[in-house]
PDB file of C-alpha atoms in Angstrom:
ATOM      1  CA  MET A   3       0.000   0.000   0.000  1.00 94.00           C
ATOM      2  CA  LYS A   4       1.318   3.426  -0.975  1.00 97.00           C
ATOM      3  CA  LEU A   5      -0.902   5.713   1.121  1.00 98.00           C
ATOM      4  CA  PRO A   6      -1.203   4.316   4.661  1.00 97.00           C
ATOM      5  CA  GLY A   7      -2.440   6.934   7.098  1.00 96.00           C
ATOM      6  CA  LYS A   8      -3.312   9.477   4.379  1.00 98.00           C
ATOM      7  CA  LYS A   9      -6.677  11.274   4.411  1.00 98.00           C
ATOM      8  CA  ILE A  10      -8.379  12.210   1.167  1.00 98.00           C
ATOM      9  CA  GLY A  11     -11.468  14.428   1.100  1.00 99.00           C
ATOM     10  CA  ILE A  12     -13.834  14.197  -1.869  1.00 99.00           C
ATOM     11  CA  LEU A  13     -16.648  16.703  -2.359  1.00 99.00           C
ATOM     12  CA  ILE A  14     -20.031  15.214  -3.198  1.00 98.00           C
ATOM     13  CA  GLU A  15     -23.471  16.469  -4.242  1.00 98.00           C
ATOM     14  CA  GLY A  16     -26.343  15.473  -6.509  1.00 98.00           C
ATOM     15  CA  ASP A  17     -25.801  14.415 -10.133  1.00 98.00           C
ATOM     16  CA  PHE A  18     -22.348  13.026  -9.435  1.00 98.00           C
ATOM     17  CA  TYR A  19     -20.754  10.724 -12.015  1.00 98.00           C
ATOM     18  CA  GLU A  20     -21.187   7.290 -10.463  1.00 98.00           C
ATOM     19  CA  ASN A  21     -18.330   5.489 -12.210  1.00 98.00           C
ATOM     20  CA  GLU A  22     -15.877   8.106 -10.960  1.00 98.00           C
ATOM     21  CA  ILE A  23     -17.083   8.148  -7.351  1.00 98.00           C
ATOM     22  CA  PHE A  24     -17.292   4.353  -7.189  1.00 98.00           C
ATOM     23  CA  TYR A  25     -13.724   4.157  -8.476  1.00 98.00           C
ATOM     24  CA  TYR A  26     -12.332   6.542  -5.855  1.00 98.00           C
ATOM     25  CA  ASN A  27     -14.239   4.758  -3.106  1.00 98.00           C
ATOM     26  CA  PHE A  28     -12.318   1.546  -3.838  1.00 98.00           C
ATOM     27  CA  ARG A  29      -9.037   2.737  -5.377  1.00 98.00           C
ATOM     28  CA  PHE A  30      -7.778   5.083  -2.657  1.00 98.00           C
ATOM     29  CA  PRO A  31      -8.532   2.699   0.246  1.00 98.00           C
ATOM     30  CA  GLU A  32      -6.802  -0.022  -1.762  1.00 98.00           C
ATOM     31  CA  GLU A  33      -3.619   2.001  -1.191  1.00 98.00           C
ATOM     32  CA  GLY A  34      -4.389   2.439   2.510  1.00 98.00           C
ATOM     33  CA  ALA A  35      -5.901   5.940   2.338  1.00 98.00           C
ATOM     34  CA  GLU A  36      -8.811   7.038   4.513  1.00 98.00           C
ATOM     35  CA  VAL A  37     -11.512   8.554   2.280  1.00 98.00           C
ATOM     36  CA  HIS A  38     -14.013  11.156   3.480  1.00 98.00           C
ATOM     37  CA  PHE A  39     -16.932  12.305   1.331  1.00 98.00           C
ATOM     38  CA  LEU A  40     -17.762  15.896   2.216  1.00 98.00           C
ATOM     39  CA  SER A  41     -20.697  18.122   1.347  1.00 98.00           C
ATOM     40  CA  ARG A  42     -22.917  20.910   2.604  1.00 98.00           C
ATOM     41  CA  LEU A  43     -25.490  19.223   4.812  1.00 98.00           C
ATOM     42  CA  TRP A  44     -27.698  22.250   5.488  1.00 96.00           C
ATOM     43  CA  GLY A  45     -27.925  21.481   9.201  1.00 95.00           C
ATOM     44  CA  GLN A  46     -28.866  17.839   8.647  1.00 97.00           C
ATOM     45  CA  SER A  47     -26.955  14.931  10.166  1.00 97.00           C
ATOM     46  CA  SER A  48     -26.800  13.311   6.742  1.00 98.00           C
ATOM     47  CA  LEU A  49     -28.054  13.671   3.192  1.00 98.00           C
ATOM     48  CA  THR A  50     -28.351  11.137   0.389  1.00 98.00           C
ATOM     49  CA  PHE A  51     -27.428  12.358  -3.078  1.00 98.00           C
ATOM     50  CA  GLN A  52     -28.437  10.770  -6.370  1.00 98.00           C
ATOM     51  CA  GLY A  53     -26.055   9.993  -9.214  1.00 98.00           C
ATOM     52  CA  HIS A  54     -26.418  11.463 -12.690  1.00 96.00           C
ATOM     53  CA  GLU A  55     -26.594   8.405 -14.919  1.00 94.00           C
ATOM     54  CA  LEU A  56     -27.555   5.397 -12.803  1.00 96.00           C
ATOM     55  CA  LYS A  57     -29.511   7.405 -10.205  1.00 97.00           C
ATOM     56  CA  ALA A  58     -27.461   5.568  -7.585  1.00 98.00           C
ATOM     57  CA  PRO A  59     -27.862   6.845  -4.009  1.00 98.00           C
ATOM     58  CA  TRP A  60     -24.834   8.104  -2.098  1.00 98.00           C
ATOM     59  CA  PRO A  61     -25.207   8.922   1.614  1.00 98.00           C
ATOM     60  CA  CYS A  62     -23.004  11.620   3.128  1.00 98.00           C
ATOM     61  CA  GLN A  63     -22.586  12.287   6.857  1.00 98.00           C
ATOM     62  CA  GLU A  64     -19.679  14.763   6.834  1.00 98.00           C
ATOM     63  CA  SER A  65     -19.851  18.499   6.198  1.00 98.00           C
ATOM     64  CA  PHE A  66     -16.894  20.583   5.056  1.00 98.00           C
ATOM     65  CA  GLU A  67     -18.482  23.531   6.864  1.00 97.00           C
ATOM     66  CA  SER A  68     -17.491  22.024  10.217  1.00 95.00           C
ATOM     67  CA  ILE A  69     -13.836  21.569   9.224  1.00 98.00           C
ATOM     68  CA  ASP A  70     -11.542  24.260  10.629  1.00 98.00           C
ATOM     69  CA  ASP A  71      -8.063  25.012   9.278  1.00 98.00           C
ATOM     70  CA  GLU A  72      -6.379  22.759  11.826  1.00 98.00           C
ATOM     71  CA  GLU A  73      -8.472  19.760  10.810  1.00 98.00           C
ATOM     72  CA  LEU A  74      -8.171  20.658   7.141  1.00 98.00           C
ATOM     73  CA  ALA A  75      -4.391  20.400   7.510  1.00 98.00           C
ATOM     74  CA  THR A  76      -4.793  16.703   8.388  1.00 98.00           C
ATOM     75  CA  TYR A  77      -5.944  15.998   4.821  1.00 98.00           C
ATOM     76  CA  SER A  78      -3.376  14.992   2.215  1.00 98.00           C
ATOM     77  CA  ALA A  79      -5.675  15.786  -0.702  1.00 98.00           C
ATOM     78  CA  ILE A  80      -8.994  17.470  -1.462  1.00 99.00           C
ATOM     79  CA  ILE A  81     -10.753  16.462  -4.673  1.00 99.00           C
ATOM     80  CA  VAL A  82     -13.484  18.266  -6.618  1.00 99.00           C
ATOM     81  CA  PRO A  83     -15.065  15.596  -8.858  1.00 98.00           C
ATOM     82  CA  SER A  84     -16.842  15.796 -12.193  1.00 98.00           C
ATOM     83  CA  GLY A  85     -20.555  15.776 -12.984  1.00 98.00           C
ATOM     84  CA  MET A  86     -22.752  18.532 -11.564  1.00 98.00           C
ATOM     85  CA  VAL A  87     -21.206  18.403  -8.076  1.00 98.00           C
ATOM     86  CA  ALA A  88     -19.308  21.691  -8.422  1.00 98.00           C
ATOM     87  CA  ASP A  89     -22.256  23.497  -9.984  1.00 98.00           C
ATOM     88  CA  ARG A  90     -24.555  22.501  -7.130  1.00 98.00           C
ATOM     89  CA  LEU A  91     -21.959  23.318  -4.485  1.00 98.00           C
ATOM     90  CA  ARG A  92     -21.240  26.798  -5.832  1.00 97.00           C
ATOM     91  CA  TYR A  93     -24.754  27.921  -4.933  1.00 97.00           C
ATOM     92  CA  THR A  94     -25.037  30.663  -2.326  1.00 95.00           C
ATOM     93  CA  GLU A  95     -28.254  32.069  -0.929  1.00 94.00           C
ATOM     94  CA  ASP A  96     -26.440  35.326  -0.125  1.00 96.00           C
ATOM     95  CA  LEU A  97     -24.793  36.810  -3.225  1.00 94.00           C
ATOM     96  CA  GLY A  98     -22.729  39.032  -0.968  1.00 95.00           C
ATOM     97  CA  LYS A  99     -20.920  35.989   0.418  1.00 96.00           C
ATOM     98  CA  LEU A 100     -18.833  33.272  -1.144  1.00 97.00           C
ATOM     99  CA  PRO A 101     -20.500  29.872  -1.486  1.00 98.00           C
ATOM    100  CA  PRO A 102     -19.310  27.775   1.487  1.00 98.00           C
ATOM    101  CA  ALA A 103     -17.786  25.174  -0.833  1.00 98.00           C
ATOM    102  CA  ALA A 104     -15.837  27.823  -2.750  1.00 98.00           C
ATOM    103  CA  GLU A 105     -14.576  29.256   0.536  1.00 98.00           C
ATOM    104  CA  PHE A 106     -13.524  25.739   1.569  1.00 98.00           C
ATOM    105  CA  LEU A 107     -11.647  25.364  -1.726  1.00 98.00           C
ATOM    106  CA  ARG A 108      -9.870  28.681  -1.154  1.00 98.00           C
ATOM    107  CA  ARG A 109      -8.835  27.544   2.321  1.00 98.00           C
ATOM    108  CA  ALA A 110      -7.462  24.304   0.865  1.00 98.00           C
ATOM    109  CA  PHE A 111      -5.422  26.274  -1.674  1.00 98.00           C
ATOM    110  CA  ALA A 112      -4.030  28.374   1.184  1.00 98.00           C
ATOM    111  CA  GLN A 113      -2.335  25.215   2.492  1.00 98.00           C
ATOM    112  CA  PRO A 114       0.188  24.140  -0.188  1.00 98.00           C
ATOM    113  CA  GLN A 115       0.936  20.843   1.553  1.00 98.00           C
ATOM    114  CA  ILE A 116      -2.602  19.739   0.647  1.00 98.00           C
ATOM    115  CA  LEU A 117      -2.819  18.331  -2.869  1.00 98.00           C
ATOM    116  CA  LYS A 118      -5.795  19.802  -4.724  1.00 98.00           C
ATOM    117  CA  GLY A 119      -7.443  17.660  -7.388  1.00 99.00           C
ATOM    118  CA  ILE A 120      -9.980  19.121  -9.817  1.00 99.00           C
ATOM    119  CA  ILE A 121     -11.399  17.043 -12.638  1.00 99.00           C
ATOM    120  CA  CYS A 122     -13.679  17.850 -15.578  1.00 98.00           C
ATOM    121  CA  HIS A 123     -16.539  20.213 -14.617  1.00 98.00           C
ATOM    122  CA  GLY A 124     -15.137  20.422 -11.092  1.00 98.00           C
ATOM    123  CA  LEU A 125     -13.440  23.600 -12.296  1.00 98.00           C
ATOM    124  CA  TRP A 126     -16.804  25.359 -11.923  1.00 98.00           C
ATOM    125  CA  LEU A 127     -16.219  25.535  -8.171  1.00 98.00           C
ATOM    126  CA  ALA A 128     -13.297  27.891  -8.804  1.00 98.00           C
ATOM    127  CA  ALA A 129     -15.563  30.453 -10.512  1.00 98.00           C
ATOM    128  CA  PRO A 130     -16.214  32.456  -7.295  1.00 97.00           C
ATOM    129  CA  VAL A 131     -12.531  32.199  -6.262  1.00 98.00           C
ATOM    130  CA  ARG A 132     -10.772  32.527  -9.596  1.00 98.00           C
ATOM    131  CA  ASP A 133      -7.570  33.705  -7.942  1.00 98.00           C
ATOM    132  CA  VAL A 134      -6.803  30.145  -6.804  1.00 98.00           C
ATOM    133  CA  VAL A 135      -6.281  29.022 -10.426  1.00 98.00           C
ATOM    134  CA  ARG A 136      -5.185  32.280 -12.037  1.00 98.00           C
ATOM    135  CA  GLY A 137      -1.893  31.711 -13.825  1.00 98.00           C
ATOM    136  CA  ARG A 138      -1.967  27.964 -13.063  1.00 98.00           C
ATOM    137  CA  ARG A 139      -1.510  25.281 -15.706  1.00 98.00           C
ATOM    138  CA  LEU A 140      -4.563  23.027 -15.868  1.00 98.00           C
ATOM    139  CA  VAL A 141      -6.937  20.992 -17.983  1.00 98.00           C
ATOM    140  CA  CYS A 142     -10.696  20.606 -17.720  1.00 98.00           C
ATOM    141  CA  HIS A 143     -13.572  19.363 -19.856  1.00 98.00           C
ATOM    142  CA  ASN A 144     -13.370  20.768 -23.378  1.00 98.00           C
ATOM    143  CA  ASN A 145     -16.688  22.529 -22.756  1.00 98.00           C
ATOM    144  CA  LEU A 146     -15.004  24.561 -19.995  1.00 98.00           C
ATOM    145  CA  HIS A 147     -12.037  25.679 -22.085  1.00 98.00           C
ATOM    146  CA  GLY A 148     -13.451  29.206 -22.243  1.00 98.00           C
ATOM    147  CA  ASP A 149     -14.162  29.171 -18.523  1.00 98.00           C
ATOM    148  CA  ALA A 150     -10.558  28.241 -17.766  1.00 98.00           C
ATOM    149  CA  LEU A 151      -9.299  31.134 -19.866  1.00 98.00           C
ATOM    150  CA  ALA A 152     -11.807  33.512 -18.252  1.00 98.00           C
ATOM    151  CA  TYR A 153     -10.500  32.451 -14.843  1.00 98.00           C
ATOM    152  CA  GLY A 154      -6.999  33.468 -15.981  1.00 98.00           C
ATOM    153  CA  ALA A 155      -5.686  29.896 -16.047  1.00 98.00           C
ATOM    154  CA  GLU A 156      -3.338  28.429 -18.645  1.00 98.00           C
ATOM    155  CA  PHE A 157      -5.215  25.640 -20.418  1.00 98.00           C
ATOM    156  CA  VAL A 158      -3.036  22.638 -21.301  1.00 98.00           C
ATOM    157  CA  ASP A 159      -4.457  20.183 -23.837  1.00 98.00           C
ATOM    158  CA  GLU A 160      -3.514  16.982 -21.993  1.00 98.00           C
ATOM    159  CA  ASP A 161      -5.566  14.391 -20.115  1.00 98.00           C
ATOM    160  CA  VAL A 162      -3.856  15.030 -16.761  1.00 98.00           C
ATOM    161  CA  VAL A 163      -1.884  18.121 -15.784  1.00 98.00           C
ATOM    162  CA  VAL A 164       0.192  18.746 -12.660  1.00 98.00           C
ATOM    163  CA  ASP A 165       1.095  22.252 -11.504  1.00 98.00           C
ATOM    164  CA  GLY A 166       2.664  22.100  -8.062  1.00 98.00           C
ATOM    165  CA  ASP A 167      -0.059  21.308  -5.534  1.00 98.00           C
ATOM    166  CA  LEU A 168      -2.770  21.222  -8.228  1.00 98.00           C
ATOM    167  CA  VAL A 169      -3.686  18.131 -10.262  1.00 98.00           C
ATOM    168  CA  THR A 170      -6.359  18.430 -12.942  1.00 99.00           C
ATOM    169  CA  ALA A 171      -7.885  16.019 -15.452  1.00 99.00           C
ATOM    170  CA  ARG A 172      -9.985  16.415 -18.578  1.00 98.00           C
ATOM    171  CA  SER A 173     -13.105  14.368 -17.826  1.00 98.00           C
ATOM    172  CA  GLY A 174     -14.673  11.883 -15.459  1.00 98.00           C
ATOM    173  CA  ASN A 175     -13.645   9.128 -17.869  1.00 98.00           C
ATOM    174  CA  HIS A 176     -10.037   9.982 -17.016  1.00 98.00           C
ATOM    175  CA  CYS A 177     -10.577   9.400 -13.289  1.00 98.00           C
ATOM    176  CA  HIS A 178      -8.257   6.371 -13.324  1.00 98.00           C
ATOM    177  CA  LEU A 179      -5.375   8.467 -14.693  1.00 98.00           C
ATOM    178  CA  PHE A 180      -6.249  11.278 -12.297  1.00 98.00           C
ATOM    179  CA  ALA A 181      -6.304   8.964  -9.258  1.00 98.00           C
ATOM    180  CA  ARG A 182      -3.074   7.301 -10.365  1.00 98.00           C
ATOM    181  CA  LYS A 183      -1.305  10.651 -10.496  1.00 98.00           C
ATOM    182  CA  ILE A 184      -2.632  11.687  -7.072  1.00 98.00           C
ATOM    183  CA  ILE A 185      -1.480   8.385  -5.582  1.00 98.00           C
ATOM    184  CA  GLU A 186       1.917   8.780  -7.237  1.00 98.00           C
ATOM    185  CA  ILE A 187       2.443  12.309  -5.903  1.00 98.00           C
ATOM    186  CA  LEU A 188       1.297  11.515  -2.360  1.00 98.00           C
ATOM    187  CA  SER A 189       3.464   8.390  -2.326  1.00 97.00           C
ATOM    188  CA  GLU A 190       6.527  10.350  -3.478  1.00 96.00           C
ATOM    189  CA  ARG A 191       5.890  12.957  -0.794  1.00 94.00           C
ATOM    190  CA  ALA A 192       5.675  10.234   1.838  1.00 91.00           C
ATOM    191  CA  ASP A 193       8.913   8.661   0.619  1.00 86.00           C
ATOM    192  CA  ALA A 194      10.649  12.051   0.717  1.00 84.00           C
ATOM    193  CA  THR A 195       9.419  12.663   4.264  1.00 72.00           C
ATOM    194  CA  ASP A 196      10.591   9.221   5.366  1.00 66.00           C
ATOM    195  CA  SER A 197      14.006   9.796   3.795  1.00 57.00           C
ATOM    196  CA  LEU A 198      14.316  13.153   5.522  1.00 56.00           C
ATOM    197  CA  SER A 199      13.354  11.597   8.852  1.00 59.00           C
ATOM    198  CA  VAL A 200      15.994   8.880   8.467  1.00 45.00           C
ATOM    199  CA  ALA A 201      18.632  11.465   7.537  1.00 51.00           C
ATOM    200  CA  GLU A 202      17.748  13.567  10.577  1.00 61.00           C
ATOM    201  CA  GLN A 203      18.028  10.519  12.838  1.00 59.00           C
ATOM    202  CA  LEU A 204      21.444   9.662  11.419  1.00 50.00           C
ATOM    203  CA  LEU A 205      22.667  13.229  11.883  1.00 62.00           C
ATOM    204  CA  SER A 206      21.356  13.225  15.441  1.00 62.00           C
ATOM    205  CA  ALA A 207      23.100   9.923  16.187  1.00 61.00           C
ATOM    206  CA  ALA A 208      26.344  11.200  14.680  1.00 65.00           C
ATOM    207  CA  ALA A 209      26.160  14.336  16.790  1.00 68.00           C
ATOM    208  CA  ARG A 210      25.902  12.233  19.947  1.00 68.00           C
TER     209      ARG A 210
END
């Protein structure tokens, strides 16, 4: 397993792409990661969302609104999936305030040690906080090419694009490539941390 002890948060809402969400739900735990599906629960203890194509139900009991910056820092990655999830989550009843999900995304971007993953139409969630992707290299669904440019991002015509702490993918059908890249990056980070820890222990022993 490449990701033991890692926490990955995945945003969820209605009209999600079932094949993508099902894949993450098995693939990340397969590598030892702890997966949390997060949404806006509107004061409820849980909500059940319905998929876009198969109308599959997906229960959610965790709200990103209750996650403070300290808890957020315990996550290794935050993922905005495809489908209509981002469009539903960018709703705000008060146009003078950022949508809670967009504010959560901004807070995640403020912590560079957290890997941010945005795939397909997930880029819609960045619309209210365009500064988080301005000047960043990314890919999204071809239908959002104009949106990416309007946000000030640099569109790259590839299936998966990595720009520092941001990983993006073209469509939900590329979720396997997207997940593979996220696993690869988190695994490399873990290896680097382990190597640094060993080096520090050796230096400490030598000093004694």
